[in-house]
């Protein structure tokens, strides 16, 4: 009888120790996870009003372009993906915008986040896109630097290198209202960035 009680107590102790070990493991994992979240939270992405840092864009053929090469121009940076329906819908108007604006004063550039470069390049050929496009399949630029969470998303940079607008979602880029906005930014008209509407 005593032996049976001892075996039962030993078994209960083993269960208690196993439970305690598991609890400690869960606690360690939770602390590590919390620490990791706090570290991620300290990563600061770019915001409207901030200066654009010098960023290296990589083309599909491996050539690199520094953002400082666009200095002095109003820059429209469009983040897109071939699988994104709104991106496909707005791309022709971006091409029209590129062809409409003075390319000595403005630069329209696209940044694809497609994992497959071939799909992105086929997309550009299909829509006959002629403005510069780069790839960011690791999302180092789109997510880590700019904090892009949805596509398409577009940033407008002033000739002085300051981020003036962050525009989420599909737009009609060659509308009269949009062109007026961009020309205002190019001329340094701060009021043009605060309120604007499409005038098609």
Short mmCIF file of C-alpha atoms in Angstrom, two decimals:
data_model
loop_
_atom_site.label_atom_id
_atom_site.label_comp_id
_atom_site.label_asym_id
_atom_site.label_seq_id
_atom_site.Cartn_x
_atom_site.Cartn_y
_atom_site.Cartn_z
CA UNK A 1 0.00 0.00 0.00
CA UNK A 2 2.84 2.35 1.01
CA UNK A 3 4.74 1.42 -2.14
CA UNK A 4 1.68 2.23 -4.23
CA UNK A 5 1.30 5.64 -2.57
CA UNK A 6 4.99 6.39 -3.14
CA UNK A 7 4.70 5.49 -6.83
CA UNK A 8 1.66 7.74 -7.08
CA UNK A 9 3.49 10.62 -5.39
CA UNK A 10 6.52 10.14 -7.65
CA UNK A 11 4.27 10.21 -10.72
CA UNK A 12 2.55 13.37 -9.49
CA UNK A 13 5.94 14.97 -8.94
CA UNK A 14 7.04 14.09 -12.47
CA UNK A 15 3.84 15.58 -13.89
CA UNK A 16 4.33 18.72 -11.81
CA UNK A 17 7.95 19.06 -12.95
CA UNK A 18 6.96 18.54 -16.58
CA UNK A 19 4.23 21.17 -16.26
CA UNK A 20 6.65 23.59 -14.59
CA UNK A 21 9.25 23.04 -17.33
CA UNK A 22 6.67 23.64 -20.04
CA UNK A 23 5.43 26.77 -18.30
CA UNK A 24 8.98 28.13 -18.03
CA UNK A 25 9.59 27.39 -21.71
CA UNK A 26 6.40 29.20 -22.71
CA UNK A 27 7.39 32.15 -20.51
CA UNK A 28 10.84 32.35 -22.14
CA UNK A 29 9.32 32.21 -25.62
CA UNK A 30 6.81 34.94 -24.73
CA UNK A 31 9.54 37.20 -23.36
CA UNK A 32 11.66 36.62 -26.45
CA UNK A 33 8.70 37.33 -28.71
CA UNK A 34 7.84 40.50 -26.81
CA UNK A 35 11.45 41.67 -27.07
CA UNK A 36 11.43 40.97 -30.79
CA UNK A 37 8.23 42.99 -31.27
CA UNK A 38 9.71 45.89 -29.40
CA UNK A 39 12.78 45.80 -31.61
CA UNK A 40 10.63 45.78 -34.74
CA UNK A 41 8.59 48.64 -33.36
CA UNK A 42 11.72 50.82 -33.22
CA UNK A 43 12.17 50.54 -37.01
CA UNK A 44 11.07 53.94 -38.28
CA UNK A 45 9.62 54.20 -41.76
CA UNK A 46 9.47 57.38 -43.83
CA UNK A 47 6.63 59.84 -43.30
CA UNK A 48 5.24 62.84 -45.15
CA UNK A 49 7.38 65.89 -44.47
CA UNK A 50 10.59 63.93 -44.08
CA UNK A 51 13.60 64.09 -46.36
CA UNK A 52 14.08 61.15 -48.70
CA UNK A 53 17.35 59.36 -47.86
CA UNK A 54 19.64 58.15 -50.61
CA UNK A 55 18.14 54.84 -51.74
CA UNK A 56 19.57 52.36 -54.20
CA UNK A 57 17.05 51.08 -56.75
CA UNK A 58 17.89 47.91 -58.70
CA UNK A 59 16.56 47.42 -62.23
CA UNK A 60 15.51 44.05 -63.63
CA UNK A 61 18.82 43.72 -65.48
CA UNK A 62 20.84 44.37 -62.33
CA UNK A 63 21.73 48.02 -62.91
CA UNK A 64 21.56 50.26 -59.87
CA UNK A 65 20.24 53.81 -59.64
CA UNK A 66 20.60 56.11 -56.64
CA UNK A 67 17.62 58.24 -55.65
CA UNK A 68 19.93 61.26 -55.56
CA UNK A 69 20.09 61.03 -59.36
CA UNK A 70 16.52 62.41 -59.38
CA UNK A 71 17.51 65.45 -57.32
CA UNK A 72 15.91 68.65 -58.55
CA UNK A 73 12.90 66.82 -59.98
CA UNK A 74 9.43 66.13 -58.64
CA UNK A 75 9.44 62.35 -58.29
CA UNK A 76 6.45 60.00 -58.31
CA UNK A 77 7.43 56.63 -56.77
CA UNK A 78 4.77 53.99 -57.38
CA UNK A 79 4.92 50.62 -55.57
CA UNK A 80 3.06 47.90 -57.44
CA UNK A 81 2.72 44.17 -58.16
CA UNK A 82 1.60 42.29 -61.28
CA UNK A 83 -0.96 40.31 -59.25
CA UNK A 84 -2.56 43.53 -57.93
CA UNK A 85 -5.75 44.39 -59.88
CA UNK A 86 -5.79 48.11 -58.91
CA UNK A 87 -2.13 48.34 -59.95
CA UNK A 88 -3.00 46.96 -63.38
CA UNK A 89 -5.89 49.38 -63.69
CA UNK A 90 -3.92 52.54 -62.87
CA UNK A 91 -0.71 51.68 -64.75
CA UNK A 92 -1.83 53.11 -68.14
CA UNK A 93 -2.59 56.48 -66.51
CA UNK A 94 0.87 56.47 -64.92
CA UNK A 95 2.36 55.91 -68.36
CA UNK A 96 0.26 58.77 -69.74
CA UNK A 97 1.44 60.98 -66.87
CA UNK A 98 5.04 60.11 -67.66
CA UNK A 99 4.54 61.04 -71.31
CA UNK A 100 2.68 64.27 -70.42
CA UNK A 101 5.11 65.76 -67.92
CA UNK A 102 8.41 67.45 -68.75
CA UNK A 103 10.94 64.72 -68.00
CA UNK A 104 13.56 67.33 -67.19
CA UNK A 105 11.43 68.42 -64.22
CA UNK A 106 9.56 65.24 -63.28
CA UNK A 107 10.34 61.56 -62.88
CA UNK A 108 7.80 58.75 -62.71
CA UNK A 109 9.34 55.54 -61.41
CA UNK A 110 7.80 52.19 -60.53
CA UNK A 111 8.95 49.66 -57.95
CA UNK A 112 7.67 46.10 -58.33
CA UNK A 113 7.46 43.78 -55.33
CA UNK A 114 6.89 40.68 -57.47
CA UNK A 115 8.92 37.68 -56.37
CA UNK A 116 9.17 36.55 -60.00
CA UNK A 117 10.96 39.17 -62.10
CA UNK A 118 9.70 37.56 -65.31
CA UNK A 119 6.07 38.20 -64.33
CA UNK A 120 6.87 41.84 -63.59
CA UNK A 121 8.69 42.32 -66.88
CA UNK A 122 5.89 40.64 -68.82
CA UNK A 123 3.45 42.99 -67.10
CA UNK A 124 5.48 46.04 -68.19
CA UNK A 125 5.66 44.76 -71.76
CA UNK A 126 1.92 44.03 -71.83
CA UNK A 127 1.06 47.59 -70.77
CA UNK A 128 3.86 49.15 -72.87
CA UNK A 129 5.36 50.95 -69.90
CA UNK A 130 8.32 53.14 -70.78
CA UNK A 131 9.10 54.90 -67.48
CA UNK A 132 11.88 53.42 -65.29
CA UNK A 133 10.93 50.43 -63.16
CA UNK A 134 12.86 48.63 -60.47
CA UNK A 135 12.34 45.48 -58.43
CA UNK A 136 12.11 45.04 -54.68
CA UNK A 137 11.11 41.42 -54.15
CA UNK A 138 12.65 41.41 -50.66
CA UNK A 139 10.53 44.50 -49.86
CA UNK A 140 13.52 46.19 -48.23
CA UNK A 141 12.54 49.47 -49.86
CA UNK A 142 8.75 49.22 -49.95
CA UNK A 143 8.09 47.77 -46.51
CA UNK A 144 11.16 48.54 -44.40
CA UNK A 145 11.97 52.02 -45.74
CA UNK A 146 8.58 53.36 -46.83
CA UNK A 147 6.29 51.25 -44.65
CA UNK A 148 4.06 50.20 -47.55
CA UNK A 149 1.28 47.86 -46.41
CA UNK A 150 -1.01 47.74 -49.43
CA UNK A 151 -0.64 48.10 -53.18
CA UNK A 152 -0.59 50.27 -55.09
CA UNK A 153 0.91 52.96 -52.91
CA UNK A 154 2.62 56.07 -54.22
CA UNK A 155 4.94 58.69 -52.76
CA UNK A 156 5.49 62.13 -54.24
CA UNK A 157 8.87 63.74 -53.60
CA UNK A 158 9.52 67.47 -54.07
CA UNK A 159 12.50 68.78 -56.07
CA UNK A 160 14.13 69.47 -52.67
CA UNK A 161 13.87 65.78 -51.76
CA UNK A 162 11.03 66.08 -49.24
CA UNK A 163 8.12 63.61 -49.15
CA UNK A 164 5.02 65.74 -49.81
CA UNK A 165 2.31 63.13 -50.36
CA UNK A 166 1.58 59.50 -49.57
CA UNK A 167 -1.26 58.20 -51.70
CA UNK A 168 -2.75 54.76 -51.04
CA UNK A 169 -4.79 52.97 -53.66
CA UNK A 170 -5.59 53.27 -57.34
CA UNK A 171 -5.54 56.77 -58.83
CA UNK A 172 -6.17 58.45 -62.17
CA UNK A 173 -2.69 59.82 -62.58
CA UNK A 174 -3.21 61.76 -65.79
CA UNK A 175 -6.24 63.68 -64.50
CA UNK A 176 -6.18 67.48 -64.55
CA UNK A 177 -6.34 67.59 -60.75
CA UNK A 178 -3.34 65.32 -60.34
CA UNK A 179 -1.26 67.19 -62.89
CA UNK A 180 -2.16 70.46 -61.15
CA UNK A 181 -1.02 68.97 -57.82
CA UNK A 182 2.31 67.85 -59.27
CA UNK A 183 2.96 71.19 -60.96
CA UNK A 184 2.21 72.95 -57.68
CA UNK A 185 4.74 70.74 -55.86
CA UNK A 186 7.29 71.37 -58.59
CA UNK A 187 6.87 75.14 -58.12
CA UNK A 188 7.12 74.85 -54.34
CA UNK A 189 3.45 75.60 -53.67
CA UNK A 190 2.92 74.00 -50.25
CA UNK A 191 -0.83 74.67 -50.32
CA UNK A 192 -1.23 72.34 -53.30
CA UNK A 193 -0.34 69.31 -51.16
CA UNK A 194 -2.98 69.99 -48.52
CA UNK A 195 -6.12 69.88 -50.62
CA UNK A 196 -6.60 68.65 -54.15
CA UNK A 197 -9.25 66.88 -56.14
CA UNK A 198 -9.59 65.23 -59.53
CA UNK A 199 -10.78 67.46 -62.32
CA UNK A 200 -11.20 65.14 -65.26
#
